[in-house]
Coordinates of C-alpha atoms in Angstrom, one line a residue:
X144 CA 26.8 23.0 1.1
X145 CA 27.1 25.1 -2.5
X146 CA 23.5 25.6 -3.5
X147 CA 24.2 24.4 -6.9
X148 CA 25.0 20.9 -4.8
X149 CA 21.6 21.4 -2.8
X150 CA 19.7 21.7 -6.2
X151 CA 21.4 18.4 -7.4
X152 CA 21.0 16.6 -4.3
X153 CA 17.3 17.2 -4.6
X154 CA 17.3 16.3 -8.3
X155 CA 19.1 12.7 -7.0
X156 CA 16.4 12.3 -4.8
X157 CA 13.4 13.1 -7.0
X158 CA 14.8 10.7 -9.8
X159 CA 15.4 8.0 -7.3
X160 CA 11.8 8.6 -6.0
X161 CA 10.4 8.7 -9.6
X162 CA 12.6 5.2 -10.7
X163 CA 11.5 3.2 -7.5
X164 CA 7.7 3.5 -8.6
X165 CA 8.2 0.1 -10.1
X166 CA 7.3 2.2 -14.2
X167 CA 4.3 2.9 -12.4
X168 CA 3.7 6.4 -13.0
X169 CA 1.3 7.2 -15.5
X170 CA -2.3 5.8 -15.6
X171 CA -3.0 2.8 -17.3
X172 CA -5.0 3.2 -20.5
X173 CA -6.8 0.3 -22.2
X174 CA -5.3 -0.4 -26.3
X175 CA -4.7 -2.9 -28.6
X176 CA -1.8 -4.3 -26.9
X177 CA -2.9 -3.4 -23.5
X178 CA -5.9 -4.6 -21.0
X179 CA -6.6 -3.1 -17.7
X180 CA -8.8 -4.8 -14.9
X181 CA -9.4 -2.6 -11.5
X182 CA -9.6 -3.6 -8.8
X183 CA -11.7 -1.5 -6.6
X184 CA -14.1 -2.3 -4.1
X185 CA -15.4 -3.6 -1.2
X186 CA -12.2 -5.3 0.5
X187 CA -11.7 -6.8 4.2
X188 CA -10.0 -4.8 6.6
X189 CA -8.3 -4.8 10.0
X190 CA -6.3 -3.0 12.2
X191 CA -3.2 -4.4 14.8
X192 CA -3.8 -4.0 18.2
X193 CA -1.5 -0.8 19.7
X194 CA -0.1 -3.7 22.2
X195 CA 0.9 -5.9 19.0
X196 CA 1.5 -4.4 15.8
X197 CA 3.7 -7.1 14.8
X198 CA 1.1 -10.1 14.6
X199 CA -0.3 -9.1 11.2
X200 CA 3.8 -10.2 9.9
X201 CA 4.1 -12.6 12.7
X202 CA 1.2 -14.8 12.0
X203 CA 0.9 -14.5 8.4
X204 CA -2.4 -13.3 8.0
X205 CA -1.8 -12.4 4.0
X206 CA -1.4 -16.5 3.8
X207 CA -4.6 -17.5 5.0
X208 CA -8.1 -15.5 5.0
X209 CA -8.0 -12.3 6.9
X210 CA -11.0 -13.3 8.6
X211 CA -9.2 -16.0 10.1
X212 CA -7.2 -13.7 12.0
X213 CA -9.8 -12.3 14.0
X214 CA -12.7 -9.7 13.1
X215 CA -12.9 -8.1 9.7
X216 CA -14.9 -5.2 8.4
X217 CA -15.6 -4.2 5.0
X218 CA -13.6 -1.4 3.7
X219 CA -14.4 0.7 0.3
X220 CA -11.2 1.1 -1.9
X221 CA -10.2 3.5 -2.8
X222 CA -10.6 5.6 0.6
X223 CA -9.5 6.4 3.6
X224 CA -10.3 4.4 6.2
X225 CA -10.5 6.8 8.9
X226 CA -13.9 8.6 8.6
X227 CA -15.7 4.8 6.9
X228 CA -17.1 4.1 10.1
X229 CA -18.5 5.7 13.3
X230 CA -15.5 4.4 15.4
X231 CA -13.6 7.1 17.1
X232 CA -10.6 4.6 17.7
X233 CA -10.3 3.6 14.4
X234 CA -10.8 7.1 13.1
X235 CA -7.2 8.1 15.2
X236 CA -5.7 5.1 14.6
X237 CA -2.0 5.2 13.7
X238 CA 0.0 1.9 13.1
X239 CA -0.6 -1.1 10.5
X240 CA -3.8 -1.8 9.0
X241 CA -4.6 -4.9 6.7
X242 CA -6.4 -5.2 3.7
X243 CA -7.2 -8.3 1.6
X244 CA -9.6 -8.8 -1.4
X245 CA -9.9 -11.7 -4.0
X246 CA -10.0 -11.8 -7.6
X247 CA -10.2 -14.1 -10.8
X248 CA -7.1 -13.4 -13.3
X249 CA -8.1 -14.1 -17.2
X250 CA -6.9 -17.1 -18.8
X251 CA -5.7 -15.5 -21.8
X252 CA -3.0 -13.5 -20.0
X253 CA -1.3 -16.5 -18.8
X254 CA -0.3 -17.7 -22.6
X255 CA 3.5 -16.5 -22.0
X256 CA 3.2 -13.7 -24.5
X257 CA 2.8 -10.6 -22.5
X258 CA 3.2 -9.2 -19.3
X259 CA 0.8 -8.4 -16.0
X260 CA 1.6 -5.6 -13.5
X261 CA 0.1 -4.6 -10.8
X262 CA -0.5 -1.0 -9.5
X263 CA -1.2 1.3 -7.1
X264 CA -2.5 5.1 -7.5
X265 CA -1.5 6.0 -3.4
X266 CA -1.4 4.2 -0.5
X267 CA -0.4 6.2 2.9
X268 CA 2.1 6.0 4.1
X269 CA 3.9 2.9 3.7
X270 CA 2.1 -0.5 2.1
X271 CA 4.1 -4.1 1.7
X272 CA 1.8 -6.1 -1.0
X273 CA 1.5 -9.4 -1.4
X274 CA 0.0 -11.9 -3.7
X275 CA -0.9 -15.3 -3.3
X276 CA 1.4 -15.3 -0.2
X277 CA 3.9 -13.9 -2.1
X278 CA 5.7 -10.1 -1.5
X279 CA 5.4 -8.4 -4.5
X280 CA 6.0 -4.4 -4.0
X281 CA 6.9 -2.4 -1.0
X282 CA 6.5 1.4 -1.0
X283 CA 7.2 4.5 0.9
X284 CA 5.3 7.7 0.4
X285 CA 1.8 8.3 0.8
X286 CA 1.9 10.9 -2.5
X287 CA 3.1 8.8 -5.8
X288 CA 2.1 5.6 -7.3
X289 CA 4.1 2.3 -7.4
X290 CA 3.6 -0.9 -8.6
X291 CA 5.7 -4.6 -9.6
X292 CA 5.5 -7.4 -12.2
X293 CA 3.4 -9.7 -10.7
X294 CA 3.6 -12.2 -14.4
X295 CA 4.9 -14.9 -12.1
X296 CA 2.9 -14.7 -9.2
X297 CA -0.6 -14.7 -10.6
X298 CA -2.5 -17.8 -11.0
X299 CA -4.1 -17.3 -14.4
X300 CA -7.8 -18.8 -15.0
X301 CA -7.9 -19.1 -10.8
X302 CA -8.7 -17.4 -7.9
X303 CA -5.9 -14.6 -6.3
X304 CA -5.8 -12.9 -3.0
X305 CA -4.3 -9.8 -2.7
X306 CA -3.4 -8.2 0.9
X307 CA -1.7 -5.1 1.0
X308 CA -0.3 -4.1 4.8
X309 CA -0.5 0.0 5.6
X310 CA 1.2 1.9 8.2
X311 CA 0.2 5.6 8.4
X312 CA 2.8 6.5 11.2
X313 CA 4.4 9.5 10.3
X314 CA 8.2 10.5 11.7
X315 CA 11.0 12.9 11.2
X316 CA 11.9 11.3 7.9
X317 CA 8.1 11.3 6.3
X318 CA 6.2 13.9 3.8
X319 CA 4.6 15.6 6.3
X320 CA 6.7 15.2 9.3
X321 CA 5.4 14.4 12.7
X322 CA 6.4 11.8 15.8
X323 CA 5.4 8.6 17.8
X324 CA 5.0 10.1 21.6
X325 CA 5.9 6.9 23.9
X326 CA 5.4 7.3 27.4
X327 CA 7.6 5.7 29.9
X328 CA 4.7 5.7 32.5
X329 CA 3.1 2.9 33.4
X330 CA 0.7 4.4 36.2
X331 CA -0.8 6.8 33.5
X332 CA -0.7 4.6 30.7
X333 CA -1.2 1.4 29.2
X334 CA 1.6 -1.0 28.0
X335 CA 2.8 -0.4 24.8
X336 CA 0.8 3.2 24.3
X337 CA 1.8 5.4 21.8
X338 CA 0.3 9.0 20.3
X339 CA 1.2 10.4 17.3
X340 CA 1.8 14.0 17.6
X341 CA 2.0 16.3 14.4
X342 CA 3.1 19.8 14.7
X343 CA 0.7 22.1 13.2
X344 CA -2.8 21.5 11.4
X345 CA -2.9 18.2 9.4
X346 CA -5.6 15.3 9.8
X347 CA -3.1 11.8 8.8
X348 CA -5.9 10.3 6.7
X349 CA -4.7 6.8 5.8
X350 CA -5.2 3.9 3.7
X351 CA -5.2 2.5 -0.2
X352 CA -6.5 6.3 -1.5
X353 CA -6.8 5.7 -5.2
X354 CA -7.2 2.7 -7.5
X355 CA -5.5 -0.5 -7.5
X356 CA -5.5 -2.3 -10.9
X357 CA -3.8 -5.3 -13.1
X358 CA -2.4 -4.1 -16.3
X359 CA -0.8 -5.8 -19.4
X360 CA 2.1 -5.1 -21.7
X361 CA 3.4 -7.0 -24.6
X362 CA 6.3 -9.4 -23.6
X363 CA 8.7 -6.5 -25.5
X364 CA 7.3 -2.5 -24.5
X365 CA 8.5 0.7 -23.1
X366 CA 9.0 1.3 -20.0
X367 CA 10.1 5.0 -19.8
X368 CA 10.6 8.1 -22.4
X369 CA 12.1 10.3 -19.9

């Protein structure tokens, strides 16, 4: 491939990158025309089991409490939820990882004349979000923010609940790189065991890492300058 192609092809990429962030890019700032409401905190979290990391999307545990799914812990956001508690197992873990908070939506932004998005500074590595057992966003990328209109999905003047799904596992097509090692041994190891193996010195810290917040716009705004 020309290098001039190799420069463009990386351009492509970037842009696509930049235009899948859901107009998320830039930080939110409170204005005449525009409220913000974060959403940071203390939120309930789990992790999958290695044997069934399917059950979180099998069972539906964003419709329903997560505590009904089984044990909960609380979980600061934003952070990483690898060094929150003195549990070496959950400190290594690699797979998907639930969170779920509630909140109260204002009355006022439900009056049809504006807008309501929702946004994410960073999750790692992939999140699927969804509201009031709703999907709303998925993402890819542990770096960028991302976000989606959620003006349809709120309930305004009510109670929402908010449960974001993470996956940390990190393969030959991620930013960094690394592999799932799955043994095809079943006298030295478990069913269903896997190992993530990266090659050189990197610590995959997981988890929402910066803010989550509700944003509005008028009905009519601008949505990029670039």
């Amino acid at each position: 491939m020309p290098p001039q192609h190799g420069v463009l092809l990386a351009l492509f990429v970037i842009g696509a990158t930049v235009l899948g962030c859901g107009g998320s890019l830039l930080y939110p700032r409170e204005s005449e025309s525009r409220d913000v409401k974060l959403l940071d905190g203390v939120w309930k979290f789990r992790v999958c089991t290695q044997e069934d990391q399917d059950a979180g999307f099998r069972e539906k545990w964003f419709a329903r409490p997560l505590e009904k799914s089984g044990p909960v812990i609380p979980m600061p956001v934003p952070a990483s939820f690898n060094d929150i508690t003195q549990n070496a197992t959950l400190r290594d873990y690699v797979g998907w990882a639930w969170y779920q908070t509630e909140f109260f939506a204002p009355s006022g932004w439900g009056n049809g004349e504006g807008r309501v998005f929702l946004r994410f500074g960073s999750v790692h590595y992939m999140a699927v979000v969804y509201l009031n057992n709703q999907q709303v966003a998925k993402h890819v990328g542990g770096h960028l923010p991302f976000g989606a209109e959620v003006t349809k999905a709120l309930l305004y003047g009510g109670k929402n609940t908010l449960t974001v799904a993470v996956n940390n596992t990190l393969t030959e097509s991620t930013i960094p790189q690394g592999s799932v090692f799955r043994p095809q041994d079943s006298k030295r190891y478990p069913p269903d065991y896997y190992k993530q193996n990266v090659p050189f010195d990197f610590f995959n810290y997981a988890g929402i890492h910066r803010s989550v917040a509700l944003f509005t716009t008028p009905k009519h705004y601008i949505r990029d300058i670039t």
